[in-house]
Every structure is written in C-alpha cells, then in structure tokens.
GROMACS .gro file of N, CA, C and O in nm:
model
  500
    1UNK      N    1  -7.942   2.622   6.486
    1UNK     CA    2  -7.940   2.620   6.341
    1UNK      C    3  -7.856   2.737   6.289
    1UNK      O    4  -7.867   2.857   6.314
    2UNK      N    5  -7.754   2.662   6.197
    2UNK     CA    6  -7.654   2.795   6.181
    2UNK      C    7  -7.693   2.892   6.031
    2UNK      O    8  -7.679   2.841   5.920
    3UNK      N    9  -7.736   3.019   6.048
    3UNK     CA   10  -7.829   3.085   5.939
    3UNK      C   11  -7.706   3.109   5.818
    3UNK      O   12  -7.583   3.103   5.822
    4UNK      N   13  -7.791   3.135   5.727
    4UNK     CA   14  -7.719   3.090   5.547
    4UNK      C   15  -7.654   3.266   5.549
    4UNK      O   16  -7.725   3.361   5.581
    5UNK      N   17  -7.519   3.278   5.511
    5UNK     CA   18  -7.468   3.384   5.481
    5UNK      C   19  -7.502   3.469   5.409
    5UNK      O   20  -7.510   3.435   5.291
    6UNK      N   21  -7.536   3.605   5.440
    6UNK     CA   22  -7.601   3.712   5.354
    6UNK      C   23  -7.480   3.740   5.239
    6UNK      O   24  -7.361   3.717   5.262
    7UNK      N   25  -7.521   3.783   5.137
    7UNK     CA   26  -7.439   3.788   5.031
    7UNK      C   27  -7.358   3.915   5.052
    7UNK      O   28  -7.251   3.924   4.991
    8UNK      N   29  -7.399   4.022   5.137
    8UNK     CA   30  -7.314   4.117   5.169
    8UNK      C   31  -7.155   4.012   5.271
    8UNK      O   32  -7.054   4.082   5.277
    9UNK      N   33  -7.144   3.918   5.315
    9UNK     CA   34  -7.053   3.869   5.357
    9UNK      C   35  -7.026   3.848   5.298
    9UNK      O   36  -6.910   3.868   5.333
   10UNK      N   37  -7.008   3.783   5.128
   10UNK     CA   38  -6.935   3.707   5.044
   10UNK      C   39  -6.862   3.849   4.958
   10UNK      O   40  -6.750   3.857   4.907
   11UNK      N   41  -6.960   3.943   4.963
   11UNK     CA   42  -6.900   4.113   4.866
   11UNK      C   43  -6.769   4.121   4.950
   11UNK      O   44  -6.657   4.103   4.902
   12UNK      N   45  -6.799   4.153   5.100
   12UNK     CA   46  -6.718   4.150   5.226
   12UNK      C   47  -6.565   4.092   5.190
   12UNK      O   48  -6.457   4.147   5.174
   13UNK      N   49  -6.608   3.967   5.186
   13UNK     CA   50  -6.487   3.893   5.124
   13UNK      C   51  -6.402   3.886   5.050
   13UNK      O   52  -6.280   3.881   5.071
   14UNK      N   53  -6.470   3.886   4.939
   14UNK     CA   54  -6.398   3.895   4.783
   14UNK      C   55  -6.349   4.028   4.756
   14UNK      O   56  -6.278   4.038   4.656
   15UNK      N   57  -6.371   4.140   4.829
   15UNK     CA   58  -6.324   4.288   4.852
   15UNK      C   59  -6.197   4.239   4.909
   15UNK      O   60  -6.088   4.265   4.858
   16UNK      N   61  -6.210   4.178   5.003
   16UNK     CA   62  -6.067   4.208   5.127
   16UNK      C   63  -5.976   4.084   5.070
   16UNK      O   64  -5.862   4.099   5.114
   17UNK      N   65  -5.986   3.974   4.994
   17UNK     CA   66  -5.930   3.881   4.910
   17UNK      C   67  -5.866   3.973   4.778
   17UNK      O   68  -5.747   3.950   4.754
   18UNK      N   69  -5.910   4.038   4.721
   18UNK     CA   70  -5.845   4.078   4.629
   18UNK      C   71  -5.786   4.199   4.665
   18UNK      O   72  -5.665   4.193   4.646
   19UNK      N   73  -5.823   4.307   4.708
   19UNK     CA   74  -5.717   4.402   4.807
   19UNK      C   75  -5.555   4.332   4.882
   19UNK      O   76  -5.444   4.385   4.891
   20UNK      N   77  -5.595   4.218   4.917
   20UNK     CA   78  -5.484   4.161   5.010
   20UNK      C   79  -5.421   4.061   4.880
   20UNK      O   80  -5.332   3.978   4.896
   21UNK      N   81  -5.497   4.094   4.741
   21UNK     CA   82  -5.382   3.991   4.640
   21UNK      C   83  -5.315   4.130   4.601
   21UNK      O   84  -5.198   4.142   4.638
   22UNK      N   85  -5.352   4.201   4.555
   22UNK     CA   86  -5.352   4.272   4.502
   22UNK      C   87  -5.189   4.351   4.594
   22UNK      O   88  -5.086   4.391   4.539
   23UNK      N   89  -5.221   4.350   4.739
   23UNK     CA   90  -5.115   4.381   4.828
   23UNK      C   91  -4.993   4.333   4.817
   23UNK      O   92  -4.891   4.401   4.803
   24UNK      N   93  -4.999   4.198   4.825
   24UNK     CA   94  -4.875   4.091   4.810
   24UNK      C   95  -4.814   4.113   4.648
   24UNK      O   96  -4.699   4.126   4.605
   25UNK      N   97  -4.934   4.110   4.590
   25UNK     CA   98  -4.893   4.158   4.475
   25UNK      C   99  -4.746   4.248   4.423
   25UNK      O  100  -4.640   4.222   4.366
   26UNK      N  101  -4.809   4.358   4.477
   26UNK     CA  102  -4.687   4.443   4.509
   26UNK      C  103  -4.611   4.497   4.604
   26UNK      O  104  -4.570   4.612   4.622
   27UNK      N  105  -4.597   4.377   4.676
   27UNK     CA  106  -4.459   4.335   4.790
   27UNK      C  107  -4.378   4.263   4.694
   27UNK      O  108  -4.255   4.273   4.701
   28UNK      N  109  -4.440   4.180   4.592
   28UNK     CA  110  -4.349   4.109   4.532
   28UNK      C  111  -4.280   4.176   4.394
   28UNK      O  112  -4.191   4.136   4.320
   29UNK      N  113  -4.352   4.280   4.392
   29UNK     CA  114  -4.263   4.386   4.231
   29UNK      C  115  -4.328   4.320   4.155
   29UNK      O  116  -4.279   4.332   4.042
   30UNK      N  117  -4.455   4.225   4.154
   30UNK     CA  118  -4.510   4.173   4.029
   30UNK      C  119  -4.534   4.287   3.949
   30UNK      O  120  -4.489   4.388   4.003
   31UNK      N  121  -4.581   4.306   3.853
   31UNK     CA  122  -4.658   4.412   3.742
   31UNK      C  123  -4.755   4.404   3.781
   31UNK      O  124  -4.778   4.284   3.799
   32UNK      N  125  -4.855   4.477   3.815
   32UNK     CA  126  -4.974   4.493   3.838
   32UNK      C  127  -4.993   4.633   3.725
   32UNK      O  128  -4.905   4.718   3.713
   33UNK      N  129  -5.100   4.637   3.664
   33UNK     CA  130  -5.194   4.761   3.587
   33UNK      C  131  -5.157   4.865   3.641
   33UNK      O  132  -5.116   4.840   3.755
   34UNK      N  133  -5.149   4.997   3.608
   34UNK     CA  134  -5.086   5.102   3.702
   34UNK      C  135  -5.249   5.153   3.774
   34UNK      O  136  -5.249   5.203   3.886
   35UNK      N  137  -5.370   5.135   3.705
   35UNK     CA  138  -5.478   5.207   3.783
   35UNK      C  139  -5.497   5.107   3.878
   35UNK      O  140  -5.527   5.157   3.986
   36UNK      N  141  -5.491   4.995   3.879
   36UNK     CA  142  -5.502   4.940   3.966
   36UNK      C  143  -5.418   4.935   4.055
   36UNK      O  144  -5.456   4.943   4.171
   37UNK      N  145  -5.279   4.920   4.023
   37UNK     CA  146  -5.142   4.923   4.166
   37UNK      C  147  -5.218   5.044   4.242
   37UNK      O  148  -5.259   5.002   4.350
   38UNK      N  149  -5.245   5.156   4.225
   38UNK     CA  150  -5.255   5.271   4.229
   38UNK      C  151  -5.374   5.347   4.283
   38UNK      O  152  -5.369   5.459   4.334
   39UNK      N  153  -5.474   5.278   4.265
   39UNK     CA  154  -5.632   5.322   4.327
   39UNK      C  155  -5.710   5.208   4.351
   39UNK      O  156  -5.806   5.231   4.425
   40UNK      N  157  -5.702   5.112   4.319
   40UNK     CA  158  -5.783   4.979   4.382
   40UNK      C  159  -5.807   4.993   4.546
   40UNK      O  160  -5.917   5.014   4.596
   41UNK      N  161  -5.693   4.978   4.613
   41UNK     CA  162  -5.705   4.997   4.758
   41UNK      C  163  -5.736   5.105   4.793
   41UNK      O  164  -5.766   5.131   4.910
   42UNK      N  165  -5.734   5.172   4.718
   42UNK     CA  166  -5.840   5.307   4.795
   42UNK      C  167  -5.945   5.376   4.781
   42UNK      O  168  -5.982   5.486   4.823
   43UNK      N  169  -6.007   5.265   4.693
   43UNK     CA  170  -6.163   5.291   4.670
   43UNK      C  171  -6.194   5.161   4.756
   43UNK      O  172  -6.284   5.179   4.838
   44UNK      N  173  -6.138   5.031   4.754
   44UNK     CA  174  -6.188   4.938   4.861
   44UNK      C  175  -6.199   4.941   4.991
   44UNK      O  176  -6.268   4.860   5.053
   45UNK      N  177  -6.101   5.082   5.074
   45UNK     CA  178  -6.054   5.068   5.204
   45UNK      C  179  -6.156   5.100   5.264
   45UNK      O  180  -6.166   5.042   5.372
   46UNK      N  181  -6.241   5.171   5.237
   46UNK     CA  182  -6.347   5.237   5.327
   46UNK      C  183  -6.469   5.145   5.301
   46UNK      O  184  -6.564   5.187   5.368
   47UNK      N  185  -6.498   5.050   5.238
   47UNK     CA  186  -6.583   4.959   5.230
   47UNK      C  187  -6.567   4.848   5.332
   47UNK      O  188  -6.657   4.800   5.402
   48UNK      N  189  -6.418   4.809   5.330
   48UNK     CA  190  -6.420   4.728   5.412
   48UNK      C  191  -6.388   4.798   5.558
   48UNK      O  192  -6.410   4.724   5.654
   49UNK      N  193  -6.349   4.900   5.582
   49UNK     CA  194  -6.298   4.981   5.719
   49UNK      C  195  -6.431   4.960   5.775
   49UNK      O  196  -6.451   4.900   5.881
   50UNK      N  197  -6.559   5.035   5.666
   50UNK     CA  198  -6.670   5.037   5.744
   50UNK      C  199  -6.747   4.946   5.789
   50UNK      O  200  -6.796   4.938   5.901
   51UNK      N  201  -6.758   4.883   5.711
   51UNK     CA  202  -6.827   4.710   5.748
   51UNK      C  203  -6.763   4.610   5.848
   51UNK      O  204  -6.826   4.518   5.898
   52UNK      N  205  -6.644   4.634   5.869
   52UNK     CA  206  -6.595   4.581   6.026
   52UNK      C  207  -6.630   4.677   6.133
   52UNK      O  208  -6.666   4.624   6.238
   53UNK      N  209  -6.628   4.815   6.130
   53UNK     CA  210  -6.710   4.930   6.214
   53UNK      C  211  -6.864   4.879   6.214
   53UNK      O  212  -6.903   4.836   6.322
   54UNK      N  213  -6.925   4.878   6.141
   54UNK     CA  214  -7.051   4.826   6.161
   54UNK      C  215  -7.096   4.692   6.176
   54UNK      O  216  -7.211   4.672   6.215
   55UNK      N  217  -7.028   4.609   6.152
   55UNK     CA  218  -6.987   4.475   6.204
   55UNK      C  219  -6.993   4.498   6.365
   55UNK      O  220  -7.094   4.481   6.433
   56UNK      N  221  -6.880   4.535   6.407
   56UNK     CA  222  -6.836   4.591   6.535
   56UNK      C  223  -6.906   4.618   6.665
   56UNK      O  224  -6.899   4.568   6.777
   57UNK      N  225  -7.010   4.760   6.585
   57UNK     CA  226  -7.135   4.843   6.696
   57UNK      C  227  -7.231   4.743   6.667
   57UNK      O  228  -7.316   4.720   6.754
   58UNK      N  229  -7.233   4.693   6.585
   58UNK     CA  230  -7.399   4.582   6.588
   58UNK      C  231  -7.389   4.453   6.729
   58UNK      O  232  -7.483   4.414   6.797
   59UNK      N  233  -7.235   4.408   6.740
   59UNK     CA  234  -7.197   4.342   6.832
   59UNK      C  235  -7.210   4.379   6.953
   59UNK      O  236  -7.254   4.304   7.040
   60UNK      N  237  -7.168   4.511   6.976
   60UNK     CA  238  -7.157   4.581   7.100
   60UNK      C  239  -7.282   4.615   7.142
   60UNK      O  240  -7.331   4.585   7.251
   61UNK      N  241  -7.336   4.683   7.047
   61UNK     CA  242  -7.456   4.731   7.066
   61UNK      C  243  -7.581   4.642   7.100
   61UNK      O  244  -7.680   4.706   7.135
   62UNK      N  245  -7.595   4.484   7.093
   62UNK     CA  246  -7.650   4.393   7.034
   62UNK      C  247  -7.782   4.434   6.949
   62UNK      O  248  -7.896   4.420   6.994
   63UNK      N  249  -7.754   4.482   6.831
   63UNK     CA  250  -7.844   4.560   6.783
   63UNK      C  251  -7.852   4.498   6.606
   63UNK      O  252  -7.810   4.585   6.529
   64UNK      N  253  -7.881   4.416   6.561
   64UNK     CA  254  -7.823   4.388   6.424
   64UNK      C  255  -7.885   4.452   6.314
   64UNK      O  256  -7.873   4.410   6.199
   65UNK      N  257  -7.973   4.585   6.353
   65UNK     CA  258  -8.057   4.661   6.229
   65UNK      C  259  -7.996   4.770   6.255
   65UNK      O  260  -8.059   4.861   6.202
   66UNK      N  261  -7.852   4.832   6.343
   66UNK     CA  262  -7.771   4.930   6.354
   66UNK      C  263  -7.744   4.981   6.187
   66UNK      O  264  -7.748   4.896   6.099
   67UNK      N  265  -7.726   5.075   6.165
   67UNK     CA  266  -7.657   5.152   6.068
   67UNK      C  267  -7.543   5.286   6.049
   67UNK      O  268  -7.536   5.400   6.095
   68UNK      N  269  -7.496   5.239   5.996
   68UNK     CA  270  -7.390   5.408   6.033
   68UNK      C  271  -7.485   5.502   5.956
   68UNK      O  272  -7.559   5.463   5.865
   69UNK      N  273  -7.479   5.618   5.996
   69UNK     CA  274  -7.549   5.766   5.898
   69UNK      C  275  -7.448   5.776   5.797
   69UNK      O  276  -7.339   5.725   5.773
   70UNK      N  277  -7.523   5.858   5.747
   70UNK     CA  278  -7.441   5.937   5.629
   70UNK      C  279  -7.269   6.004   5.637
   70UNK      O  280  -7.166   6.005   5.571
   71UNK      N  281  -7.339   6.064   5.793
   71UNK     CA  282  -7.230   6.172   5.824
   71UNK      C  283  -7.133   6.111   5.863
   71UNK      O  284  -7.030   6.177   5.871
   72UNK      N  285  -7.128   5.941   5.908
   72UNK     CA  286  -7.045   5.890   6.015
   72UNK      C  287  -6.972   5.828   5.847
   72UNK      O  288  -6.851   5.844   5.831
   73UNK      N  289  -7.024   5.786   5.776
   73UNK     CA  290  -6.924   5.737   5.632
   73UNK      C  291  -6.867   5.856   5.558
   73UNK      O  292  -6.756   5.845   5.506
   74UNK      N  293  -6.912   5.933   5.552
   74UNK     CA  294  -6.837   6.053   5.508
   74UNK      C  295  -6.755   6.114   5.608
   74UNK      O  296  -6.651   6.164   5.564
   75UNK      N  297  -6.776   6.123   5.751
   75UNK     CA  298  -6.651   6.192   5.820
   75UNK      C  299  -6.537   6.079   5.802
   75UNK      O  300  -6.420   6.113   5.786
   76UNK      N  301  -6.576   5.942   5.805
   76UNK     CA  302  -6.455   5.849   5.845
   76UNK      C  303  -6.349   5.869   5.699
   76UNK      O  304  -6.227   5.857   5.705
   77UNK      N  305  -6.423   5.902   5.574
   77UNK     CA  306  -6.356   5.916   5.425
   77UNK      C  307  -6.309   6.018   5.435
   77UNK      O  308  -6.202   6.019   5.375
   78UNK      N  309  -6.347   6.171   5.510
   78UNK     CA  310  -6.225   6.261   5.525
   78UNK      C  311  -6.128   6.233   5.629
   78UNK      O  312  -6.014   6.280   5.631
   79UNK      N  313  -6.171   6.166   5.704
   79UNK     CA  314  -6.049   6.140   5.856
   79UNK      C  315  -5.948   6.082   5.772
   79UNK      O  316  -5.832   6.117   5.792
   80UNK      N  317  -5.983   5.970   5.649
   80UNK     CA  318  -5.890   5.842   5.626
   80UNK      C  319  -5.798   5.965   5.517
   80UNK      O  320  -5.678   5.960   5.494
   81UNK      N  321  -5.884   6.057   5.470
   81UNK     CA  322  -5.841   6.169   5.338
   81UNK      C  323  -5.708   6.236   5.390
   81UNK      O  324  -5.592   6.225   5.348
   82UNK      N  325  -5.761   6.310   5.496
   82UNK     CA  326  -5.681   6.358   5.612
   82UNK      C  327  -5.545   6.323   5.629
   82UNK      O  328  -5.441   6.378   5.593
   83UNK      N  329  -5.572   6.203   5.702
   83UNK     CA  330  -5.433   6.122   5.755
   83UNK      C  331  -5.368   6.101   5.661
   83UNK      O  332  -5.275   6.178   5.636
   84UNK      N  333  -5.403   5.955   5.549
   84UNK     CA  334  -5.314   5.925   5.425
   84UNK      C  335  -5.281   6.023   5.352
   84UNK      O  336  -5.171   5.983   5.315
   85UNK      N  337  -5.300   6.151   5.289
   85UNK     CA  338  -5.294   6.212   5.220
   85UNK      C  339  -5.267   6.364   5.219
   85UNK      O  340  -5.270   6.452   5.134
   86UNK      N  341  -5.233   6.355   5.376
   86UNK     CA  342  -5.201   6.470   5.425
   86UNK      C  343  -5.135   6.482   5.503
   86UNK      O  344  -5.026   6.535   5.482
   87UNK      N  345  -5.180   6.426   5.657
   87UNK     CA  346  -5.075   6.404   5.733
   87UNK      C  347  -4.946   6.353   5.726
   87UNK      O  348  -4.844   6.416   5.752
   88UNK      N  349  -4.954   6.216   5.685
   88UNK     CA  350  -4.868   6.083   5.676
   88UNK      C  351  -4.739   6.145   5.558
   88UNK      O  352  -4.617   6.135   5.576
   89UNK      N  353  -4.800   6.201   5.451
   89UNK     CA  354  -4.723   6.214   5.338
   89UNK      C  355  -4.616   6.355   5.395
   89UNK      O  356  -4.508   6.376   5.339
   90UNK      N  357  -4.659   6.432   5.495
   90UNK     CA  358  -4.575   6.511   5.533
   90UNK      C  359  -4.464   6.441   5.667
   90UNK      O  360  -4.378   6.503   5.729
   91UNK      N  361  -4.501   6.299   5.681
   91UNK     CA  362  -4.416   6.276   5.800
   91UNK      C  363  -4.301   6.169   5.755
   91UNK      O  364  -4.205   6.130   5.821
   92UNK      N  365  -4.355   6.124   5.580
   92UNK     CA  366  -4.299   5.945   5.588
   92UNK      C  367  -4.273   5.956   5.433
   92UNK      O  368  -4.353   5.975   5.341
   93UNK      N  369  -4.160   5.941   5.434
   93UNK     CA  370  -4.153   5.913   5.265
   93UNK      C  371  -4.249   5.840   5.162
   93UNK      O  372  -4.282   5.840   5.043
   94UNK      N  373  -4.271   5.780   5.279
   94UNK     CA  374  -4.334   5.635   5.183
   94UNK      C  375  -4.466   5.682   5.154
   94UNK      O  376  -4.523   5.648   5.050
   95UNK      N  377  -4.515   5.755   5.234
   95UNK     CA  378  -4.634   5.801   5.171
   95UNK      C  379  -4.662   5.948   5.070
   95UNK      O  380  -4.610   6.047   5.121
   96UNK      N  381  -4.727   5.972   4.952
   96UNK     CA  382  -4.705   6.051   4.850
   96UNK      C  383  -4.847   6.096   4.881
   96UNK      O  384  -4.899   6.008   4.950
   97UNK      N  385  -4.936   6.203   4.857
   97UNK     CA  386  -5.042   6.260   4.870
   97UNK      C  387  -5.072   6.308   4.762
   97UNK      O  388  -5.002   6.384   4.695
   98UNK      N  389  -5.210   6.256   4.728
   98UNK     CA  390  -5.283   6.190   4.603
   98UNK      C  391  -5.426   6.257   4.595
   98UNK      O  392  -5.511   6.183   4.645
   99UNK      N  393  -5.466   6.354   4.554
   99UNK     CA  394  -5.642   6.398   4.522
   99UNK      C  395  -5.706   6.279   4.526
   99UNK      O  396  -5.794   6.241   4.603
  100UNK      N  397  -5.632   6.200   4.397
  100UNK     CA  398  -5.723   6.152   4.341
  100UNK      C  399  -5.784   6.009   4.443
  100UNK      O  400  -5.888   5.943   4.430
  101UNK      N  401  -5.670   5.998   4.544
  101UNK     CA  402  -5.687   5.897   4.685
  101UNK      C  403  -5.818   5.944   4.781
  101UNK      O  404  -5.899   5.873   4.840
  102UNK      N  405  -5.806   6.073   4.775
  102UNK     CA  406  -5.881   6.133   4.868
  102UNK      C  407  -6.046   6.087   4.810
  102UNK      O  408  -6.132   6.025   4.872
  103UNK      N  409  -6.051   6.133   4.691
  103UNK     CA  410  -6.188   6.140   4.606
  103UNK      C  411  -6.240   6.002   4.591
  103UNK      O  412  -6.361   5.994   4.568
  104UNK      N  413  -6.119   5.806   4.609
  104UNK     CA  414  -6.127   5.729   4.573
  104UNK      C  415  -6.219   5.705   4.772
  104UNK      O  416  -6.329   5.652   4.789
  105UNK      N  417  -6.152   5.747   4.855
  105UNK     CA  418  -6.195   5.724   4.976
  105UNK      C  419  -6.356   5.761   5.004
  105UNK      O  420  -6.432   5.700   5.079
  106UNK      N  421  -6.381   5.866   4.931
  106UNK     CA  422  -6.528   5.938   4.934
  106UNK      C  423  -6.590   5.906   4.859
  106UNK      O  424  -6.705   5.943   4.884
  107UNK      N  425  -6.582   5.843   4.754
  107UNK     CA  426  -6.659   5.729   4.669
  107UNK      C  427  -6.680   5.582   4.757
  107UNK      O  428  -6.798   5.553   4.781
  108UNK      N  429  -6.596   5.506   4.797
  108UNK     CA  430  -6.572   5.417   4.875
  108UNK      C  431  -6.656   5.451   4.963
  108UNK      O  432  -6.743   5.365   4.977
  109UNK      N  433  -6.666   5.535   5.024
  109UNK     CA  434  -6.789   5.581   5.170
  109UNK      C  435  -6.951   5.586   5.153
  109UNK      O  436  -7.052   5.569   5.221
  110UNK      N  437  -6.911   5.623   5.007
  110UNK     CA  438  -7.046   5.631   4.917
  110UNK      C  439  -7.132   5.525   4.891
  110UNK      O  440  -7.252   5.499   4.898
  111UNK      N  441  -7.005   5.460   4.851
  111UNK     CA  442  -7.072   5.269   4.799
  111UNK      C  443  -7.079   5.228   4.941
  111UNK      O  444  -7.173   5.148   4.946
  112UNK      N  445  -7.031   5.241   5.054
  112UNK     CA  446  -7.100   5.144   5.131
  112UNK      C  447  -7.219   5.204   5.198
  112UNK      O  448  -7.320   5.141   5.230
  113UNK      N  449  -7.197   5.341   5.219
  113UNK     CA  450  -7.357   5.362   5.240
  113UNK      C  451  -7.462   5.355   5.173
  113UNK      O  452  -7.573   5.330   5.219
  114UNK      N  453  -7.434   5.375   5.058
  114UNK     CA  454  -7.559   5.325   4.918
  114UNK      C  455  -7.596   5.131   5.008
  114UNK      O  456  -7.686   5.097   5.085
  115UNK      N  457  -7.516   5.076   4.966
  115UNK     CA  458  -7.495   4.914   4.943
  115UNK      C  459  -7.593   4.867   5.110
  115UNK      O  460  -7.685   4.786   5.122
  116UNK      N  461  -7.529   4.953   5.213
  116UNK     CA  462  -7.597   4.935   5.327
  116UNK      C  463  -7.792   4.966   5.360
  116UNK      O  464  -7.881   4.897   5.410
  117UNK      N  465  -7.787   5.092   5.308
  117UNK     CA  466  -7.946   5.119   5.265
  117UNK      C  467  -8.005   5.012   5.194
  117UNK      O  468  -8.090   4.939   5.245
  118UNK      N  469  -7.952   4.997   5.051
  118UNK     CA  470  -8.028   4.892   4.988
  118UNK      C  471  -8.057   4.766   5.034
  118UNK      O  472  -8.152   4.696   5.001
  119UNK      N  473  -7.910   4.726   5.165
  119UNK     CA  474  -7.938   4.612   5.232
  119UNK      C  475  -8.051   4.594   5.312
  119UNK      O  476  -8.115   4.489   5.309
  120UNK      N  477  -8.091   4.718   5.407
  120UNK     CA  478  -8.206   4.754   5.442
  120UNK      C  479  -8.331   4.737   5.452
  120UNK      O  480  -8.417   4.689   5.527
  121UNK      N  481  -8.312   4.817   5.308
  121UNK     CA  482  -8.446   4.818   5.202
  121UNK      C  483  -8.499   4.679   5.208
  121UNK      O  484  -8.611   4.649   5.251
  122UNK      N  485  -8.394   4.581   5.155
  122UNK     CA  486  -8.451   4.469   5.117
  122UNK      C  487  -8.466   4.354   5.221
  122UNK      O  488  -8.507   4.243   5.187
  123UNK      N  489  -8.435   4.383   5.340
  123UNK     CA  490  -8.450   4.300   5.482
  123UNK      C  491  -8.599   4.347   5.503
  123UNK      O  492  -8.676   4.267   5.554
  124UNK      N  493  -8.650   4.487   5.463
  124UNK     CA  494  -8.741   4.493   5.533
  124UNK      C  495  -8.825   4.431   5.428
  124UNK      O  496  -8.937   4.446   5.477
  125UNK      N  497  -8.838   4.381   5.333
  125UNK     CA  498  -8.882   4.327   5.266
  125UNK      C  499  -9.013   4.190   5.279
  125UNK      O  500  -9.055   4.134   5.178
   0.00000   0.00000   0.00000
C-alpha cells in the first residue's frame, strides 16, 4: 500500500519548482522583481540543500525519525555563507559577495529547522 504524501513533500516541491522558474527565468534576461532576481534563491537554498541531506541520512541510516540538530543547519548556512560569499567571489567573476546572501542562508537554516521540529511535534501526535 503506497502511503499518502506528507505535505512537507509538496512545500519540498513547490520550493524547488519555483527556485528552478525563477532560475530559467533569468537565463532568459526575463525581468524578474529585483528582490526576488536577487534573494529568492538564497533564502530557498538551504531548505531544500537540507531536506535532500535529511532525506539522504534517513535512507542510509534506515532511520525515518532522524533529524539534523541545530548545529548541523547552522554550520551547513555558514559553510554555504563561506563558500558563495567569500570564497567563490574572490576566485570567479561571476560571483559578487553579498551580507545580505549570507543572512538569507541563516534564515533559510532557520526555517528548516523550525519546519522540521514542528514536523515532529506533530508525528508524535
């Protein structure tokens, strides 16, 4: 019997659907909003980075009440802070280094650990 999709898969979705319009978007020079060209994907990245990571260890692990900690969503939002916004922008034109990217990544880490607890919460329900 194939079980009914938790609604965290459909958030899942419609995150990485509009990130990836939003992408093509501007491959194509459409106009997009400037807050959005501009910080959308980087308050979404770490929502979805993490939820395929925890996707991932629940598989491996065969464990499906796995959770990342606190510390493991917040180190991965400075690692991602790090690289994009620090590293990268000193190696590659293409990348520009942004506070306000950094702060969008650590919010992003935030919401999925909030979103994951509450998922929790309400399994144990």
């Amino acid at each position: 019997m194939q079980r009914k999709k938790h609604y965290s898969f459909w958030l899942f979705l419609l995150l990485l659907l509009s990130s990836t319009a939003i992408y093509l978007l501007q491959q194509t020079e459409y106009h997009v909003p400037r807050i959005i060209n501009n910080y959308y994907n980087d308050l979404t990245a770490l929502p979805l980075v993490l939820s395929v990571c925890l996707w991932s260890v629940r598989k491996i692990k065969a464990n499906p009440k796995l959770q990342l900690t606190f510390f493991q969503c917040t180190a991965m939002a400075l690692l991602f802070g790090w690289f994009f916004e620090i590293y990268l922008p000193e190696r590659n034109l293409r990348y520009t280094a942004d506070i306000i990217d950094g702060i969008l990544y650590m919010i992003g880490a935030f919401l999925f650990y909030g979103w994951q607890r509450m998922n929790s919460l309400k399994k144990e329900d």
